[in-house]
Amino acid sequence: MHKIVGVFILVWFSLYVNAQDSLAVASPKDSVKTHSWKRACLFSAVVPGSGQIYNHIAMPKGKKKAYWKVPLIYAGLGATTYFVVKNNMLKNDYRAEYESRKVGNAPGNFLEYDDQSLLSLYAQHRNRRDFAILGMGLVYILNIVDAGVEAHFVNFDISEDLSLSIHPTTYFPNAYGVSFQFKFR
């Protein structure tokens, strides 16, 4: 039931984003095709890294550079998933051993640890698992944010007509400063 509701929400959101994109009317004078940051965020939310690929495809020929982030995204998600699984298994092993000893069974795999050490190890690996889950969420959120920010810069142009000059200046004999000069030609 939860999967059906999730798929329904995902399809509805996708249709909503497409409807919003189709409502944007470009005048005949606009020669630059608009690139949707919403669509890039949606793609990255559904399949991590696909928003970066979407941005890479839309970039002009000389500026294509967004695809290299995809392996980093999957490396981050893979590493944090590994730590979640590893620490959760160790946490469960320590808990099972502690509960087995409390029932009265002989110590199993962890003979070198007393009951208090097992509780301490259980808490340590539970905390590590929780931090790994937090790290996984951060990698996922950064993936979506990066796709949205990169989508804003797909058609960003810095021409030769813009310049910034920074010069040291003196205002008084003992007063020094920095002057900024912007030129818009």
XYZ file of C-alpha atoms in Angstrom:
185
model
C 0.000 0.000 0.000
C 2.840 2.394 0.886
C 4.555 1.657 -2.429
C 1.390 2.452 -4.375
C 0.966 5.765 -2.543
C 4.643 6.587 -3.137
C 4.391 5.854 -6.843
C 1.195 7.905 -7.063
C 2.854 10.899 -5.374
C 5.916 10.574 -7.625
C 3.792 10.463 -10.803
C 1.662 13.391 -9.615
C 4.753 15.470 -8.825
C 6.268 14.637 -12.212
C 3.083 15.710 -14.004
C 2.957 18.902 -11.914
C 6.547 19.835 -12.826
C 5.884 19.148 -16.514
C 2.703 21.247 -16.409
C 4.584 24.146 -14.805
C 7.283 23.912 -17.464
C 4.732 23.969 -20.272
C 3.048 27.072 -18.810
C 6.244 29.076 -19.176
C 5.877 30.871 -22.499
C 9.017 32.070 -24.220
C 8.806 35.116 -26.420
C 9.991 34.822 -30.020
C 12.961 37.061 -29.153
C 14.358 34.551 -26.628
C 17.021 32.483 -28.312
C 18.091 30.648 -25.153
C 16.119 27.542 -24.339
C 15.074 27.475 -20.680
C 16.426 24.679 -18.535
C 14.263 23.495 -15.652
C 15.940 23.294 -12.272
C 12.798 21.615 -10.916
C 13.149 18.781 -13.382
C 16.848 18.369 -12.517
C 15.981 18.163 -8.806
C 13.174 15.692 -9.487
C 15.438 13.472 -11.580
C 18.084 13.466 -8.844
C 15.480 12.735 -6.179
C 14.159 9.709 -8.073
C 17.501 8.327 -9.308
C 20.571 9.871 -7.667
C 22.878 11.324 -10.299
C 20.302 11.552 -13.075
C 19.843 15.288 -12.488
C 23.561 15.773 -13.106
C 23.270 13.801 -16.367
C 20.228 15.909 -17.344
C 22.262 19.074 -16.751
C 25.244 17.680 -18.648
C 23.118 16.964 -21.721
C 21.643 20.484 -21.690
C 24.968 22.321 -21.367
C 26.576 23.982 -24.377
C 29.313 22.012 -26.082
C 32.352 23.658 -24.476
C 31.028 23.701 -20.901
C 29.969 20.057 -20.392
C 31.260 18.992 -17.002
C 28.430 17.710 -14.827
C 28.761 13.957 -15.434
C 31.883 13.452 -13.301
C 29.862 13.945 -10.104
C 27.792 10.785 -10.601
C 30.525 8.327 -9.457
C 31.126 10.485 -6.380
C 27.426 10.385 -5.514
C 27.283 6.610 -5.796
C 30.549 6.201 -3.892
C 29.135 8.298 -1.044
C 25.853 6.394 -1.009
C 27.652 3.045 -1.235
C 30.104 3.815 1.566
C 27.428 5.064 3.926
C 25.205 2.072 3.107
C 28.110 -0.254 3.884
C 28.643 1.390 7.272
C 24.916 1.265 8.054
C 24.725 -2.473 7.315
C 28.002 -3.348 9.057
C 27.249 -1.443 12.252
C 23.662 -2.693 12.360
C 24.836 -6.322 12.101
C 27.395 -5.830 14.880
C 24.811 -4.075 17.043
C 22.401 -6.983 16.584
C 25.137 -9.534 17.374
C 26.052 -7.776 20.625
C 22.382 -7.491 21.612
C 21.732 -11.170 20.887
C 24.784 -12.198 22.914
C 23.733 -10.032 25.858
C 20.148 -11.372 25.795
C 21.457 -14.924 25.533
C 23.596 -14.439 28.629
C 20.689 -12.924 30.563
C 18.538 -15.978 29.840
C 21.283 -18.157 31.261
C 22.942 -19.578 28.164
C 26.691 -20.012 28.028
C 28.656 -17.196 26.375
C 28.849 -17.642 22.620
C 31.083 -15.759 20.215
C 32.159 -12.941 22.521
C 33.896 -14.723 25.396
C 36.367 -11.890 25.991
C 33.624 -9.370 26.842
C 31.637 -9.140 30.048
C 28.001 -7.950 30.136
C 28.872 -4.292 30.638
C 31.313 -4.347 27.708
C 28.622 -5.871 25.485
C 26.231 -3.065 26.419
C 28.914 -0.482 25.706
C 29.732 -2.035 22.311
C 26.017 -2.229 21.509
C 25.584 1.501 22.189
C 28.740 2.365 20.248
C 27.664 0.520 17.099
C 24.103 1.827 17.370
C 25.476 5.394 17.389
C 27.767 4.649 14.459
C 24.846 3.197 12.510
C 22.748 6.289 13.242
C 25.537 8.614 12.073
C 25.954 6.553 8.901
C 22.213 6.912 8.225
C 22.584 10.659 8.730
C 25.536 10.677 6.327
C 23.507 8.780 3.742
C 20.741 11.357 4.012
C 23.240 14.194 3.637
C 24.755 12.653 0.489
C 21.260 12.210 -0.956
C 20.231 15.799 -0.143
C 23.514 17.198 -1.504
C 22.890 15.259 -4.710
C 19.522 16.983 -5.164
C 20.837 20.437 -4.215
C 23.813 20.076 -6.556
C 21.528 19.167 -9.461
C 19.364 22.234 -8.805
C 22.311 24.622 -8.498
C 24.008 23.184 -11.587
C 20.742 23.567 -13.529
C 20.719 27.287 -12.739
C 24.171 27.633 -14.287
C 23.492 25.706 -17.510
C 22.876 28.890 -19.502
C 24.959 31.194 -17.310
C 27.271 33.356 -19.379
C 30.228 35.425 -18.278
C 31.249 37.618 -21.145
C 34.236 39.854 -21.683
C 32.078 42.905 -20.974
C 32.103 42.327 -17.206
C 35.130 43.109 -15.071
C 36.142 43.685 -11.461
C 39.252 45.592 -10.424
C 40.686 45.502 -6.913
C 43.352 48.047 -5.975
C 44.959 49.028 -2.675
C 44.403 52.676 -1.792
C 45.436 55.159 0.866
C 42.874 57.615 2.208
C 45.008 59.435 4.758
C 48.641 59.062 5.748
C 47.759 56.234 8.159
C 44.516 54.946 6.627
C 44.760 52.167 4.093
C 42.017 50.374 2.247
C 40.937 48.460 -0.799
C 38.943 49.885 -3.691
C 36.636 47.787 -5.829
C 35.701 48.931 -9.317
C 32.960 47.194 -11.305
C 32.697 47.816 -15.025
C 29.579 46.946 -16.997
C 30.230 47.764 -20.661
